[in-house]
Short mmCIF file of C-alpha atoms in Angstrom, two decimals:
data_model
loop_
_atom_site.label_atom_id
_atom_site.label_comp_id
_atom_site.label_asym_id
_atom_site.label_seq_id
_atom_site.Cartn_x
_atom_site.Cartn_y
_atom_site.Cartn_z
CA UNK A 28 17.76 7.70 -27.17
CA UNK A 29 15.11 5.29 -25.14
CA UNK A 30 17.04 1.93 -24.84
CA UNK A 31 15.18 -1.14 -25.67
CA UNK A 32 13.61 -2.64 -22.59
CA UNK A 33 15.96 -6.09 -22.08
CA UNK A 34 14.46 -9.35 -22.89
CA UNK A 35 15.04 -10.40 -19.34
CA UNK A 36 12.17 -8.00 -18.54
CA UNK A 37 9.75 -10.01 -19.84
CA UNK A 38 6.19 -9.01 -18.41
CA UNK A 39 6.48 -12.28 -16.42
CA UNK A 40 9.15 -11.17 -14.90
CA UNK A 41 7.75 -8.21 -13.30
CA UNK A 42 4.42 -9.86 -11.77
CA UNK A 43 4.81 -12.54 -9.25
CA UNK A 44 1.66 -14.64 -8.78
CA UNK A 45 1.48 -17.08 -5.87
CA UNK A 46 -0.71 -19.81 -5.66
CA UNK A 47 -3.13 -18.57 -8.51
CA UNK A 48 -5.59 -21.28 -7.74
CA UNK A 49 -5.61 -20.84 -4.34
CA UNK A 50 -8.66 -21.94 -2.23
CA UNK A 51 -9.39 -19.35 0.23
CA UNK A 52 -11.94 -16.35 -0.68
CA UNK A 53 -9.29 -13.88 -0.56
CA UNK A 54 -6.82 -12.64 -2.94
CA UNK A 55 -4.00 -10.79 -1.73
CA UNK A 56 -2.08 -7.98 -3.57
CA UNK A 57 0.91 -6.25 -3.00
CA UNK A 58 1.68 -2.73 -4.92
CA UNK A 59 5.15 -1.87 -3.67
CA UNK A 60 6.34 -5.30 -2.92
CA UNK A 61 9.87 -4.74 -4.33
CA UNK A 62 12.59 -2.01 -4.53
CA UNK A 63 14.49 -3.32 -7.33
CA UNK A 64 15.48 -1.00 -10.48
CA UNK A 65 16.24 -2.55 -13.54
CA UNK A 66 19.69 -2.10 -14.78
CA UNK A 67 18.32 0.01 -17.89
CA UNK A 68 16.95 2.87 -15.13
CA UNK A 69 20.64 2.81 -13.14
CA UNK A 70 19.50 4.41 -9.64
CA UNK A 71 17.28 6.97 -11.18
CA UNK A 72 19.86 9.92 -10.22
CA UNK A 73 19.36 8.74 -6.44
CA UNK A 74 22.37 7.84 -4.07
CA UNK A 75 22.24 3.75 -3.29
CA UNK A 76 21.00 4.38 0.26
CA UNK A 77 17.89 6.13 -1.13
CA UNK A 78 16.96 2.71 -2.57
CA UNK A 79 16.69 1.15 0.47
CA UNK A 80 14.18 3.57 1.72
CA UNK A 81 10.79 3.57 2.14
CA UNK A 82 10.22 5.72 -1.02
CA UNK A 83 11.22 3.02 -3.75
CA UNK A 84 8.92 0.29 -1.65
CA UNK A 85 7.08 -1.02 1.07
CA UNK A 86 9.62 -2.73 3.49
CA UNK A 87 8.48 -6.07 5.11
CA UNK A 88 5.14 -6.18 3.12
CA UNK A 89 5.84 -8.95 0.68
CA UNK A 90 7.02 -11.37 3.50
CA UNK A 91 3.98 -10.88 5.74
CA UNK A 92 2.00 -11.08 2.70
CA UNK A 93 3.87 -14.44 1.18
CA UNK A 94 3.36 -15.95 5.01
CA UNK A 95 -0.69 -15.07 4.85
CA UNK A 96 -1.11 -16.30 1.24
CA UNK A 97 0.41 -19.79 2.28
CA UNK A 98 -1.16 -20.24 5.68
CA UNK A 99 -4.19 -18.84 3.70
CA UNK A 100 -4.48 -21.09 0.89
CA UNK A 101 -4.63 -17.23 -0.86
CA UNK A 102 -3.81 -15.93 -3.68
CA UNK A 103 -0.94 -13.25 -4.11
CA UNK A 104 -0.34 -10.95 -6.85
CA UNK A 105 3.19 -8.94 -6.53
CA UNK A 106 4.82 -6.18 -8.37
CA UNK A 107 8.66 -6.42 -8.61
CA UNK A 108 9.68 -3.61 -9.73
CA UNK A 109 10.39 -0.52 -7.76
CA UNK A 110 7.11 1.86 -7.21
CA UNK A 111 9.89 4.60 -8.03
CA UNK A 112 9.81 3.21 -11.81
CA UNK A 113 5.80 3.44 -11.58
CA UNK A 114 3.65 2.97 -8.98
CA UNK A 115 1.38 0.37 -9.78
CA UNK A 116 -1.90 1.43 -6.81
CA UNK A 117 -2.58 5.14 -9.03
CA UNK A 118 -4.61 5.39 -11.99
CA UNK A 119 -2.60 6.32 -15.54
CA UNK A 120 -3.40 10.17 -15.26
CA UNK A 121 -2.24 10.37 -11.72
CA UNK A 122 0.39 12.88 -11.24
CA UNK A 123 2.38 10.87 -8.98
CA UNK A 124 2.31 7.68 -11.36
CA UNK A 125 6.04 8.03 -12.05
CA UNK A 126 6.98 10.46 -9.46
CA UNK A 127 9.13 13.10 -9.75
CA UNK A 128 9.46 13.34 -5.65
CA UNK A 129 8.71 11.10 -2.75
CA UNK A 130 8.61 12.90 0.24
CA UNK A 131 11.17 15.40 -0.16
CA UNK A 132 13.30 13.46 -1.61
CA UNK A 133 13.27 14.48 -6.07
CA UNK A 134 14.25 11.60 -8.43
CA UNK A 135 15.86 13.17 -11.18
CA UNK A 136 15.36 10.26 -13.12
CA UNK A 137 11.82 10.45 -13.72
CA UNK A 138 11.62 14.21 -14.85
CA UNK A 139 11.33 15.06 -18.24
CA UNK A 140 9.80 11.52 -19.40
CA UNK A 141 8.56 11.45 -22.90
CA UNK A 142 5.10 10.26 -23.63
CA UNK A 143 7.37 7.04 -25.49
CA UNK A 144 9.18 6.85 -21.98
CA UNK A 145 6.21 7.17 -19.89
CA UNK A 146 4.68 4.33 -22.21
CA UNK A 147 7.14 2.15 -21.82
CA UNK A 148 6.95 2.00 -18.01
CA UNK A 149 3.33 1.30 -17.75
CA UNK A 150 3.86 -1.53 -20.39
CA UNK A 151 6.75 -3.00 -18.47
CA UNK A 152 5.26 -3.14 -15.11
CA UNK A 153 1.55 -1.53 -14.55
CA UNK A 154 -0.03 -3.72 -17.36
CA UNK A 155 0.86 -6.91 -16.44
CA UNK A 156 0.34 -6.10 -12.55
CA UNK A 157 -3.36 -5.36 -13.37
CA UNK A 158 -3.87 -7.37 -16.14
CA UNK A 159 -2.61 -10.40 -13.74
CA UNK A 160 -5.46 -9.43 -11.18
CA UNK A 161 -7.89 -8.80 -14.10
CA UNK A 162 -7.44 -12.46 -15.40
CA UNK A 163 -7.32 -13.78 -11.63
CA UNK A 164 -10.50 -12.34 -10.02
CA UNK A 165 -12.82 -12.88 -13.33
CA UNK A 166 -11.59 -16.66 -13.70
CA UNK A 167 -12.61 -16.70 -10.33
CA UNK A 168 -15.76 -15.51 -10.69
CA UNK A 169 -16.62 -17.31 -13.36
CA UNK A 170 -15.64 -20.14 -11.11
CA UNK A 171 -18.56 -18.92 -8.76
CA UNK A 172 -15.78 -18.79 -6.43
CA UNK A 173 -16.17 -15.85 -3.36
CA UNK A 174 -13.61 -13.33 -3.67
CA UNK A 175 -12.17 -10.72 -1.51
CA UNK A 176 -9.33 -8.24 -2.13
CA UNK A 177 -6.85 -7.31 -0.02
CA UNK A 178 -3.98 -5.31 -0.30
CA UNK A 179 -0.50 -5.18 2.07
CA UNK A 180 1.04 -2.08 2.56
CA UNK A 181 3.64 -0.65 5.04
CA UNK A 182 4.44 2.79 6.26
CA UNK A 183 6.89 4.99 8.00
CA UNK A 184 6.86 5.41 12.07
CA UNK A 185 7.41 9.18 10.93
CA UNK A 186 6.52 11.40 7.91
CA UNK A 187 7.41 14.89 7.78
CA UNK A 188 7.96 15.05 11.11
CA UNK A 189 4.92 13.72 12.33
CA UNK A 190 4.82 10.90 14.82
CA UNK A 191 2.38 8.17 13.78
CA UNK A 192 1.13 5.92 16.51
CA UNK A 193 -0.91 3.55 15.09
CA UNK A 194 0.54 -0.41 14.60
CA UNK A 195 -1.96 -1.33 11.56
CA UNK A 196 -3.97 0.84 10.20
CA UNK A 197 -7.24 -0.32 7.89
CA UNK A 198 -8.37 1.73 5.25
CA UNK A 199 -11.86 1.62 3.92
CA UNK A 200 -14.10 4.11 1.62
CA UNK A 201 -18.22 3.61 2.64
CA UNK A 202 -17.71 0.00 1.48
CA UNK A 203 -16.72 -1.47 5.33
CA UNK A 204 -18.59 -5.14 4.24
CA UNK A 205 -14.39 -6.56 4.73
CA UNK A 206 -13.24 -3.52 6.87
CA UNK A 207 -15.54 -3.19 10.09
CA UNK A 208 -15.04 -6.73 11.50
CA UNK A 209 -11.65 -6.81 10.56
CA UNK A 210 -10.89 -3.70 12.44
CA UNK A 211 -13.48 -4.85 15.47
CA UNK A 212 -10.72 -8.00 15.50
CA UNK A 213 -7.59 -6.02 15.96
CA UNK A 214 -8.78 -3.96 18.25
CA UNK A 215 -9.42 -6.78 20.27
CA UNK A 216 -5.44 -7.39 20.43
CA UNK A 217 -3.39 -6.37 23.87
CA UNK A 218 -1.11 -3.37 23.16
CA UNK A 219 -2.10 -2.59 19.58
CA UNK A 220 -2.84 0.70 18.52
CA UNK A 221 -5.09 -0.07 15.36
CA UNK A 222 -5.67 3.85 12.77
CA UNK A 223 -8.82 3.44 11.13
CA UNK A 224 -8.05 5.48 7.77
CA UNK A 225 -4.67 6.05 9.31
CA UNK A 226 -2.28 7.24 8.36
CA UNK A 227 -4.08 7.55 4.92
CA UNK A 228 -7.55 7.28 3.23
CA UNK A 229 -8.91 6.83 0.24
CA UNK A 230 -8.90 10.45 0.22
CA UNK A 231 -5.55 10.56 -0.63
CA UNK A 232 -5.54 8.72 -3.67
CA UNK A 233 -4.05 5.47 -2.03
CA UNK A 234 -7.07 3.15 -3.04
CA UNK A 235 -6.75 2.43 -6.89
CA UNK A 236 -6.22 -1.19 -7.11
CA UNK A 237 -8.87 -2.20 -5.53
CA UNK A 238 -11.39 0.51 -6.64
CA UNK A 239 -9.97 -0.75 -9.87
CA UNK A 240 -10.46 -4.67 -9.02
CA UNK A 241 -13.20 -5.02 -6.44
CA UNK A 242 -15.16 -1.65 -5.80
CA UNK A 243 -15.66 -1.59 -9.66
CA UNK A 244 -17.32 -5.54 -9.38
CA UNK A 245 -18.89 -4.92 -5.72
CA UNK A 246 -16.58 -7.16 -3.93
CA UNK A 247 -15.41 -6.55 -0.27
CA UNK A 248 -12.32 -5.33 -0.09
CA UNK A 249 -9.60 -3.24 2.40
CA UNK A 250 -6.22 -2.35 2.75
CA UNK A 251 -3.69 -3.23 5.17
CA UNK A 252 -0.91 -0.83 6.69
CA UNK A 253 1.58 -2.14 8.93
CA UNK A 254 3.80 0.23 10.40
CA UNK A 255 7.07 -0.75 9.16
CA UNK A 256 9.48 -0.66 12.27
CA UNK A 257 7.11 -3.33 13.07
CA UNK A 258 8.05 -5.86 9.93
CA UNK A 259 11.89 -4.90 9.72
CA UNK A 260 12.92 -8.41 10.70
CA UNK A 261 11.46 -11.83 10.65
CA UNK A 262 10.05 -11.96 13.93
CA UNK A 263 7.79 -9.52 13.40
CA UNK A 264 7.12 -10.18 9.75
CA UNK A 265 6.45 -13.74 11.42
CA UNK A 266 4.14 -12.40 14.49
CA UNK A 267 1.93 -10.13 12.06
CA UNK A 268 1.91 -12.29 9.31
CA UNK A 269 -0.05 -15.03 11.94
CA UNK A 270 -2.04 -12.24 13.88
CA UNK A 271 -3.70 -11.53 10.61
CA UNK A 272 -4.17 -15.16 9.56
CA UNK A 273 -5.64 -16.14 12.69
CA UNK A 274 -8.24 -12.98 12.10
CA UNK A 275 -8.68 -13.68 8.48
CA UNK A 276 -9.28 -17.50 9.04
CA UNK A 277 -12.64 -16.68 11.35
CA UNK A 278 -13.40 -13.48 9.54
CA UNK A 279 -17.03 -13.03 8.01
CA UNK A 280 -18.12 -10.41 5.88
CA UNK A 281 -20.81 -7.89 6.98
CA UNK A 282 -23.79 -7.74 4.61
CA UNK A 283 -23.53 -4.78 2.48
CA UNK A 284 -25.59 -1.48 2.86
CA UNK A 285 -27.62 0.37 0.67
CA UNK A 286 -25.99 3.47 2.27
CA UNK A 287 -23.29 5.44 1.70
CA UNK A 288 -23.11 7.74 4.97
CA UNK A 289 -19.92 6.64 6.05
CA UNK A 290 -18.30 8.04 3.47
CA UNK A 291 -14.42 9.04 4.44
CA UNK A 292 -14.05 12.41 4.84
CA UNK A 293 -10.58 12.98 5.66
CA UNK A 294 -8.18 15.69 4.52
CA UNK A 295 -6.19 14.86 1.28
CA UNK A 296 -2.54 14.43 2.46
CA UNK A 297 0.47 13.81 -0.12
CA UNK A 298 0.18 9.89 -0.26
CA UNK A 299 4.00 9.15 -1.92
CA UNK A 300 4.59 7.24 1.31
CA UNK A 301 2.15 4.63 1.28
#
């Protein structure tokens, strides 16, 4: 039988929201801020070193983005519960929305979910992550306040094998308003290697929340992927959290265009490591 979800696990409880009046045009989100399970899930059938892997979050993300949003004056929106529960950045029919592998790693816990069970995640963590953004960016604009999403991701120096170069990457769809001068400014940096839809794309179905809570208004927007051997300690949380304030303080918008030839085109990959 499907235990009660504990009254400790209030919505509230799974959304952290910093600064939600903050000044600065941008918001900042983070998907897969946190790895932590809740004590009804145990470990999901996964040994307690798995948990500390890149598959249940985003190491270093949610300490580069706390350091931008205060430096900022931004807001942040946070999930804190582990993307192995649900991953908040996929739509509700996606297959991988409670996934039953990451990588090649299979989490017994999450096969064999009843609709009720399936449910109940999305309630407990999903909902209020979006619904937090939702009530954030339309206050906003009806504010008249200008608003720009950005989300702050981290990914593995290696996935199946594959040797991935790149520092930051940016990822974009034919919206690049947010994206082209932002990219134009890192590669500006000494001695960083800067993947433009690397090492994903909204091709791979990595790109929900914010089609969800800017594409779907026409705000700019673009997402942020540090390479996490780069953010495993404070020093470098601390040197990328600044590189990207510094850029973000100065940055200015392009002017949107009517067209849409720059449409990604890149392969679909399996995206269960972004």
């Amino acid at each position: 039988m499907e235990q009660a979800r504990p009254a400790s696990l209030a919505s509230s409880d799974t959304v952290g929201v910093t600064n939600p009046r903050g000044s600065s045009p941008f918001v900042l989100t983070c998907d897969h801020a946190s790895n932590f399970l809740p004590a009804e899930f145990g470990t999901l059938g996964l040994a307690a070193e798995d948990l500390s892997r890149h598959i249940a979050w985003d190491p270093g993300a949610l300490p580069v983005a706390l350091r931008m949003a205060q430096a900022l004056d931004a807001t942040l929106v946070e999930t804190r519960i582990s993307r192995l529960v649900i991953d908040c950045n996929r739509p509700l029919d996606a297959p991988d929305l409670v996934p039953p592998v990451s990588e090649t790693t299979a989490i017994p816990g999450n096969t064999g979910l009843s609709e009720k069970q399936r449910a109940a995640r999305v309630a407990l963590s999903w909902q209020p992550f979006h619904g937090a953004i939702e009530r954030i960016v339309e206050d906003r604009l009806a504010r008249g306040q200008e608003t720009l999403l950005v989300s702050v991701h981290s990914f593995t120096p290696v996935y199946k094998g594959r040797n991935r170069p790149w520092h930051i990457g940016i990822i974009h769809d034919e919206d690049r308003r947010l994206a082209s001068p932002l990219i134009s400014a890192l590669r500006r940096l000494a001695g960083v290697t800067v993947g433009v839809n690397e090492p994903y794309s909204p091709a791979d179905r990595v790109y929900f929340t914010l089609e969800r809570h800017a594409r779907s208004r026409g705000l700019p927007c673009a997402m942020i992927e540090i390479r996490n051997d780069e953010i495993s300690g404070e020093t470098g949380q601390r040197k990328w959290a600044d590189l990207l304030t510094g850029i973000f303080s100065n940055l200015e918008p392009e002017e949107a265009r009517g067209s849409r030839s720059s449409a990604v085109g890149k392969s679909v990959q399996s995206a269960s490591q972004e």
